[in-house]
PDB file of C-alpha atoms in Angstrom:
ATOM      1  CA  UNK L   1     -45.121  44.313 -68.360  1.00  0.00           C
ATOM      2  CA  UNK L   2     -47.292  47.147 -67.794  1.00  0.00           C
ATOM      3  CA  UNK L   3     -46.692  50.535 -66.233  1.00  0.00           C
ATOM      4  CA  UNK L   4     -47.230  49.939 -62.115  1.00  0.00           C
ATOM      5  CA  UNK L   5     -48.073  46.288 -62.471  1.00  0.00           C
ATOM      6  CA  UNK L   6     -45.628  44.113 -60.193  1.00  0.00           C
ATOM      7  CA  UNK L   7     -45.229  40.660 -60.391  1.00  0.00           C
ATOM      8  CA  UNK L   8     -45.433  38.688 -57.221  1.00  0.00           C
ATOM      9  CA  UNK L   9     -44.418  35.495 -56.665  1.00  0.00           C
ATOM     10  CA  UNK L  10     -47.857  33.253 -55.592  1.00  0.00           C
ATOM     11  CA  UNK L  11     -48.045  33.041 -51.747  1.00  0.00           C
ATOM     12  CA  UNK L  12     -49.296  29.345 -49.554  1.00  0.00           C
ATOM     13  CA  UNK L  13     -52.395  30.225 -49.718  1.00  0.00           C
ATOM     14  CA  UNK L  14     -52.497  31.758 -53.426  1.00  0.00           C
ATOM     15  CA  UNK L  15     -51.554  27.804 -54.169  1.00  0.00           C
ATOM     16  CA  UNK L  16     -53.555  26.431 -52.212  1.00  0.00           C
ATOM     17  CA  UNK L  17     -56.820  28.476 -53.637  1.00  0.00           C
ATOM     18  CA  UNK L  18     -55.801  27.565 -57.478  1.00  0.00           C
ATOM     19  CA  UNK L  19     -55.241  24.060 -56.343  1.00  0.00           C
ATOM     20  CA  UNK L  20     -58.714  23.915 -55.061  1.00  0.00           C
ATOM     21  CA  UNK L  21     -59.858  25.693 -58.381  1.00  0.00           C
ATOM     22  CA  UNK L  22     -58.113  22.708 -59.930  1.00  0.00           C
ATOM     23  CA  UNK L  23     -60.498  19.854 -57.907  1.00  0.00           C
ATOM     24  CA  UNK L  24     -63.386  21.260 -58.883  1.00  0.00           C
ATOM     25  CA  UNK L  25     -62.685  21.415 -62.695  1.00  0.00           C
ATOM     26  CA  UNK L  26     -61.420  18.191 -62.508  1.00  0.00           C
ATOM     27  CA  UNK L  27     -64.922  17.087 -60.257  1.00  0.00           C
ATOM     28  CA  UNK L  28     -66.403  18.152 -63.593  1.00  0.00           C
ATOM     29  CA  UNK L  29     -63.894  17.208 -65.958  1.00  0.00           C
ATOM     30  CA  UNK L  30     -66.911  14.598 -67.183  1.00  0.00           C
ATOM     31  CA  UNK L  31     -69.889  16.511 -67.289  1.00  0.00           C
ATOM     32  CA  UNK L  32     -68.811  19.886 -68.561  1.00  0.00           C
ATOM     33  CA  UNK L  33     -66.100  20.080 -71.556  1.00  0.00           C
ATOM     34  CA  UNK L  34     -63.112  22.394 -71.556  1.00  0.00           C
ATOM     35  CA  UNK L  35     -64.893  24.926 -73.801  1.00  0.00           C
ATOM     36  CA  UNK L  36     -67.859  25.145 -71.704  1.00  0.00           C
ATOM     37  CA  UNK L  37     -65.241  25.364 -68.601  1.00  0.00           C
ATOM     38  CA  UNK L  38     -63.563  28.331 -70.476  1.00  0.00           C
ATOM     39  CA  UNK L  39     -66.913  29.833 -71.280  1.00  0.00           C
ATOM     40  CA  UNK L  40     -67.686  29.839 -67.634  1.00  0.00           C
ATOM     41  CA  UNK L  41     -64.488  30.518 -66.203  1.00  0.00           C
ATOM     42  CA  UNK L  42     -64.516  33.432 -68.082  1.00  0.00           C
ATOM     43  CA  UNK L  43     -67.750  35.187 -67.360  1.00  0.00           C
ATOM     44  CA  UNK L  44     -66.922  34.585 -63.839  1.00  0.00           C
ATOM     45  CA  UNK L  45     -63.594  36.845 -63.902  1.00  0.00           C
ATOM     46  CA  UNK L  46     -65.561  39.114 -65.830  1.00  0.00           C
ATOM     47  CA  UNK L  47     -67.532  39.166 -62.754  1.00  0.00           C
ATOM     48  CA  UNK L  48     -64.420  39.680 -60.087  1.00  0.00           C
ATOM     49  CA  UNK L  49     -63.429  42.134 -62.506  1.00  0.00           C
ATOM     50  CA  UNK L  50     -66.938  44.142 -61.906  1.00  0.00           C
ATOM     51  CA  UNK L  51     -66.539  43.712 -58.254  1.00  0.00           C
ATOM     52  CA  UNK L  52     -62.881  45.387 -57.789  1.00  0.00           C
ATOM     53  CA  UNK L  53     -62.456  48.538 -55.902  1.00  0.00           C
ATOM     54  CA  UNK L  54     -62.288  51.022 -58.681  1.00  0.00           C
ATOM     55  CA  UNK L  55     -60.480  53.314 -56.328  1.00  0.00           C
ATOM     56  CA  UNK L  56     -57.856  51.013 -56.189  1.00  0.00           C
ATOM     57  CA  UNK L  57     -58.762  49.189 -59.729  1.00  0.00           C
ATOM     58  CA  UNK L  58     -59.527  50.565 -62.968  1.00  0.00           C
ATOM     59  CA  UNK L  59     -61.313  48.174 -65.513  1.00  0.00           C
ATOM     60  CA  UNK L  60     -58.247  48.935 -67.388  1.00  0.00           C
ATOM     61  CA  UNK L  61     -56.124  47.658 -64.868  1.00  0.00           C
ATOM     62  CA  UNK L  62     -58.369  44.942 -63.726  1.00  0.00           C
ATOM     63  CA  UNK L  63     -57.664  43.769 -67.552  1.00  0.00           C
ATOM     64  CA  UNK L  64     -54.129  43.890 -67.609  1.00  0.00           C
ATOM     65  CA  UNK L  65     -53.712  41.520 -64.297  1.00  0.00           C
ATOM     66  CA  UNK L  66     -56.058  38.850 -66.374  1.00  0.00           C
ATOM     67  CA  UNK L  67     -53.771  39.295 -69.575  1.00  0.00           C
ATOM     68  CA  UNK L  68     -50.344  38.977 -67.780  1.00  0.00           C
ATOM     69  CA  UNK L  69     -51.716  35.866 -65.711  1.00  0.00           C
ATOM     70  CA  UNK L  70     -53.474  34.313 -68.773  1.00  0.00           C
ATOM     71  CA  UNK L  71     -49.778  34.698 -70.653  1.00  0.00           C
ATOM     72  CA  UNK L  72     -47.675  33.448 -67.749  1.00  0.00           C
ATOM     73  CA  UNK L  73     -50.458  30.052 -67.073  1.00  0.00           C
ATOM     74  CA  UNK L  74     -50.213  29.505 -70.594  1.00  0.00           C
ATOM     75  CA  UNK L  75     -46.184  29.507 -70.778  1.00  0.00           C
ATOM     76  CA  UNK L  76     -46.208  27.369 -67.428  1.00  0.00           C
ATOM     77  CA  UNK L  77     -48.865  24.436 -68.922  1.00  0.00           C
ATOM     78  CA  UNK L  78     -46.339  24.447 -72.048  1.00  0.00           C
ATOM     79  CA  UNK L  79     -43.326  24.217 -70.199  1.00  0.00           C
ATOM     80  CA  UNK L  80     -44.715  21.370 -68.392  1.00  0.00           C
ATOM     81  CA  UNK L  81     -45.992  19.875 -71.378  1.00  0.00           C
ATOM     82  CA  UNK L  82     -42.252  20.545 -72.922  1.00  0.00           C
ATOM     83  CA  UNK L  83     -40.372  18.964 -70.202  1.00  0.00           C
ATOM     84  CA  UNK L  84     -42.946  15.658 -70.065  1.00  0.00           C
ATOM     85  CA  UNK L  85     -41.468  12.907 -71.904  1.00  0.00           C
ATOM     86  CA  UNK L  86     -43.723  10.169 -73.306  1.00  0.00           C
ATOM     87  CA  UNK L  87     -44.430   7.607 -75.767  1.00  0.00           C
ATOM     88  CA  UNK L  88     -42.579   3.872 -76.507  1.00  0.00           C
ATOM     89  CA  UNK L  89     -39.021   4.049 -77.061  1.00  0.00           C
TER      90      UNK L  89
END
């Protein structure tokens, strides 16, 4: 982890807002592919990144809250993935 970063566990209402995140890429799960959703997913925190407080948010900072929270969704999706069992036995 990086100097003066924290990690905080998600609030109600963090969940709730990435839930709602979740309905709407699934609304367009059939017109827009997951590249295209990545594509634009990312040019949009690029965007949130340009509109922090840079009083209270370097770019440089900014950065480091997408990396850790990129890392920790990733390990999360393939734990879930991990734990799923499947197939014909």
């Amino acid at each position: 982890m990086t100097q003066g970063m924290k990690i905080v566990a998600p609030k109600e209402q963090h969940e709730a807002f990435r839930l709602k995140l979740i309905g709407l890429f699934r609304q367009h799960q059939y017109t827009v592919d997951a590249q295209e959703m990545l594509a634009i997913s990312s040019y949009f925190v690029g965007q949130l990144i340009a509109l922090q407080d840079q009083r209270k948010v370097t770019p440089e900072q900014a950065m480091q809250i997408v990396q850790a929270n990129l890392a920790e969704g990733n390990r999360q999706v393939v734990r879930n993935l991990m734990e799923q069992t499947g197939g014909m036995a």
